[in-house]
Short mmCIF file of C-alpha atoms in Angstrom, two decimals:
data_model
loop_
_atom_site.label_atom_id
_atom_site.label_comp_id
_atom_site.label_asym_id
_atom_site.label_seq_id
_atom_site.Cartn_x
_atom_site.Cartn_y
_atom_site.Cartn_z
CA SER A 541 103.61 75.48 109.80
CA ALA A 542 101.89 78.04 111.42
CA ASP A 543 97.84 79.50 110.78
CA LEU A 544 97.65 82.62 109.57
CA ILE A 545 94.99 85.04 111.07
CA LEU A 546 93.83 87.97 109.61
CA LEU A 547 91.94 90.55 111.96
CA LEU A 548 89.13 92.14 109.87
CA PRO A 549 86.67 94.95 110.78
CA HIS A 550 83.94 94.55 113.41
CA GLY A 551 85.80 91.77 115.21
CA ARG A 552 85.86 89.17 112.71
CA SER A 553 88.69 87.09 111.74
CA PHE A 554 89.90 85.29 108.67
CA SER A 555 92.23 82.44 109.30
CA PHE A 556 93.75 79.86 106.39
CA PHE A 557 96.38 77.23 106.95
CA ALA A 558 99.58 77.90 106.03
CA GLU A 559 101.41 75.04 103.87
CA ARG A 560 104.53 73.76 104.77
CA PRO A 561 107.30 73.79 102.78
CA ALA A 562 108.79 71.11 101.20
CA GLU A 563 112.02 69.18 102.16
CA LYS A 564 114.51 67.22 99.75
CA ILE A 565 114.75 63.70 101.34
CA ALA A 566 116.52 60.65 99.64
CA GLY A 567 116.32 62.04 96.35
CA GLY A 568 112.58 62.75 96.73
CA THR A 569 110.04 65.44 98.00
CA LYS A 570 108.65 65.28 101.60
CA ASP A 571 105.82 67.33 101.60
CA HIS A 572 103.65 67.22 104.67
CA SER A 573 100.65 68.65 102.46
CA LEU A 574 100.29 65.52 100.53
CA ILE A 575 97.76 63.04 102.14
CA ARG A 576 98.26 59.44 101.03
CA PRO A 577 95.92 56.61 100.30
CA PRO A 578 95.28 54.15 103.19
CA GLY A 579 98.25 51.83 104.17
CA ALA A 580 100.68 54.18 102.85
CA VAL A 581 104.25 53.48 103.91
CA ASP A 582 106.82 55.95 105.10
CA GLU A 583 106.79 58.98 102.55
CA ALA A 584 110.64 58.37 101.46
CA GLU A 585 109.82 54.56 101.02
CA PHE A 586 106.63 55.43 99.03
CA LEU A 587 108.36 57.46 96.68
CA VAL A 588 110.52 54.53 96.02
CA LEU A 589 107.93 51.98 95.95
CA CYS A 590 105.12 53.91 94.21
CA THR A 591 105.41 53.36 90.25
CA LYS A 592 102.59 55.92 89.52
CA CYS A 593 100.64 53.39 87.81
CA ASP A 594 97.41 54.67 88.82
CA ASP A 595 95.97 51.10 90.13
CA CYS A 596 94.90 52.17 93.27
CA MET A 597 93.19 55.13 91.93
CA ASN A 598 91.32 53.18 89.38
CA ALA A 599 90.20 50.92 92.09
CA CYS A 600 88.86 53.54 94.42
CA PRO A 601 85.01 53.20 94.05
CA HIS A 602 84.58 56.70 95.14
CA GLY A 603 87.26 58.57 92.81
CA SER A 604 88.75 59.80 95.84
CA ILE A 605 92.38 59.07 94.98
CA LYS A 606 93.83 61.70 92.88
CA LYS A 607 96.98 62.46 91.29
CA ALA A 608 99.78 64.94 93.16
CA ASP A 609 100.32 68.37 91.21
CA ARG A 610 103.51 68.24 89.23
CA LYS A 611 104.97 71.06 91.36
CA PHE A 612 105.34 68.24 94.04
CA GLY A 613 108.54 67.28 91.73
CA SER A 614 109.42 63.64 92.02
CA ALA A 615 105.99 63.23 94.11
CA GLY A 616 104.00 64.79 91.08
CA ASN A 617 101.79 62.00 89.61
CA THR A 618 101.85 59.87 92.75
CA PRO A 619 98.42 58.95 94.35
CA VAL A 620 96.74 61.63 96.86
CA ILE A 621 93.53 62.12 98.85
CA ILE A 622 92.49 65.85 98.65
CA PRO A 623 89.56 66.06 101.36
CA SER A 624 88.19 69.05 99.97
CA GLU A 625 87.55 67.47 96.74
CA LYS A 626 86.78 64.21 97.56
CA PRO A 627 87.59 62.39 100.93
CA CYS A 628 88.48 58.88 101.64
CA TYR A 629 85.51 56.56 102.45
CA LEU A 630 87.56 54.03 104.31
CA CYS A 631 86.07 51.18 102.51
CA ASP A 632 86.01 48.15 104.40
CA ASP A 633 88.08 45.85 101.92
CA PHE A 634 90.46 48.90 100.98
CA PRO A 635 90.31 48.14 97.12
CA CYS A 636 93.20 50.70 96.69
CA ILE A 637 95.61 49.01 99.19
CA LYS A 638 94.76 45.45 97.17
CA ALA A 639 95.39 47.47 94.00
CA CYS A 640 98.88 48.03 94.79
CA ALA A 641 101.26 45.47 93.65
CA THR A 642 104.48 47.07 94.68
CA LYS A 643 103.64 47.53 98.36
CA ALA A 644 103.76 51.15 98.58
CA LEU A 645 100.18 50.76 99.79
CA VAL A 646 100.11 48.07 102.81
CA PRO A 647 97.17 45.98 104.81
CA VAL A 648 95.72 47.36 107.61
CA ALA A 649 93.68 45.33 109.73
CA ASP A 650 91.06 47.69 110.58
CA ARG A 651 90.12 51.21 109.34
CA ARG A 652 91.26 52.80 112.89
CA GLU A 653 94.34 51.62 112.05
CA VAL A 654 94.94 54.01 108.83
CA ARG A 655 97.15 57.08 109.56
CA MET A 656 96.92 59.45 106.65
CA GLY A 657 96.81 62.71 108.51
CA LYS A 658 95.06 64.48 111.35
CA ALA A 659 91.95 66.62 111.27
CA TYR A 660 92.58 70.14 112.87
CA ILE A 661 89.80 72.52 113.55
CA ASP A 662 90.27 76.71 113.77
CA ALA A 663 87.46 77.80 115.89
CA THR A 664 87.22 80.75 114.46
CA LEU A 665 85.51 79.59 111.45
CA CYS A 666 83.70 76.74 112.80
CA TYR A 667 79.93 77.31 112.34
CA ASN A 668 79.12 75.45 115.51
CA GLY A 669 82.21 76.95 117.57
CA GLY A 670 80.52 80.50 117.73
CA GLU A 671 77.95 82.17 119.71
CA ASP A 672 75.49 82.15 116.52
CA SER A 673 75.63 78.67 116.21
CA GLY A 674 72.47 77.71 118.25
CA LYS A 675 71.79 74.01 118.77
CA MET A 676 72.87 72.38 115.88
CA TYR A 677 74.91 69.14 115.76
CA PRO A 678 78.17 69.66 113.83
CA MET A 679 77.98 67.88 110.23
CA CYS A 680 81.84 66.85 110.78
CA VAL A 681 80.76 64.79 113.61
CA LEU A 682 77.79 63.26 111.95
CA LYS A 683 79.61 62.45 108.89
CA CYS A 684 83.01 61.13 110.44
CA PRO A 685 83.41 57.05 109.70
CA LEU A 686 84.75 57.07 113.44
CA SER A 687 81.99 59.58 114.86
CA GLY A 688 82.44 59.42 118.45
CA GLU A 689 85.74 58.35 118.55
CA ALA A 690 87.94 60.51 116.49
CA ILE A 691 85.71 63.36 116.68
CA SER A 692 83.07 64.38 119.06
CA THR A 693 81.39 67.03 120.70
CA GLU A 694 81.84 69.16 123.72
CA ASP A 695 79.56 71.94 124.53
CA SER A 696 78.02 71.57 120.99
CA LYS A 697 81.42 72.40 119.78
CA PRO A 698 83.06 69.33 117.51
CA VAL A 699 86.39 68.52 119.20
CA VAL A 700 89.03 66.07 117.30
CA ASP A 701 90.79 63.32 119.47
CA HIS A 702 94.20 63.21 117.61
CA GLU A 703 95.04 59.89 118.93
CA LYS A 704 92.22 58.17 117.11
CA CYS A 705 91.81 60.60 114.01
CA VAL A 706 92.70 58.60 110.86
CA GLY A 707 93.02 61.59 108.45
CA CYS A 708 90.31 60.44 105.88
CA GLY A 709 89.16 64.04 105.44
CA VAL A 710 85.27 63.03 105.58
CA CYS A 711 84.99 65.89 108.55
CA GLU A 712 86.79 68.48 106.13
CA SER A 713 84.36 67.43 103.07
CA ALA A 714 81.37 67.93 105.39
CA CYS A 715 82.70 71.20 106.43
CA LEU A 716 82.79 72.61 103.05
CA ALA A 717 79.23 71.52 102.72
CA VAL A 718 78.02 73.81 105.61
CA ASN A 719 80.18 76.72 106.20
CA ASN A 720 81.06 79.58 104.12
CA GLN A 721 84.61 78.69 104.99
CA VAL A 722 86.37 75.54 105.76
CA ALA A 723 86.89 75.40 109.46
CA ILE A 724 88.69 72.08 109.80
CA ARG A 725 91.68 70.67 107.56
CA VAL A 726 93.42 67.41 107.42
CA ARG A 727 97.07 67.74 107.57
CA ARG A 728 99.48 64.55 106.86
#
């Protein structure tokens, strides 16, 4: 997918992340915009195993797991994480995984093994990435459950290590709290 950047007067720009088109596979929808809960198996297998029972959603102590919109066809009403609404806080005991009887969500030994997506920063929107940011420490780095590993700073600017980012979305939620526009997004 490509990011769209609109040039505005006075050298300002506006950027937003373009959605990737859904692809039909194995009778289901493989949509790269759906971020699954921790421990989710491959998307095609997930769509076969998930019964849309809501057990993982009900087990989440933070209310982070929502139902996918019906516009996603066969993936509609399946569990997703929407970081801009409520990220995954990577609970130590993963109650969502324990609640999944069908094994659409499988156990992970450590939060560092979770693979929900990757965070991407749009430096043109990052409050800490611009010349006017001063010496503020990026909220996304402070809030990350894997701070210093998955996201850190270089020259006061946040930098994501895509090998270590698990895609929980805490950084996106933190960014939304301090920026006029979200400068960091999690993509599956």
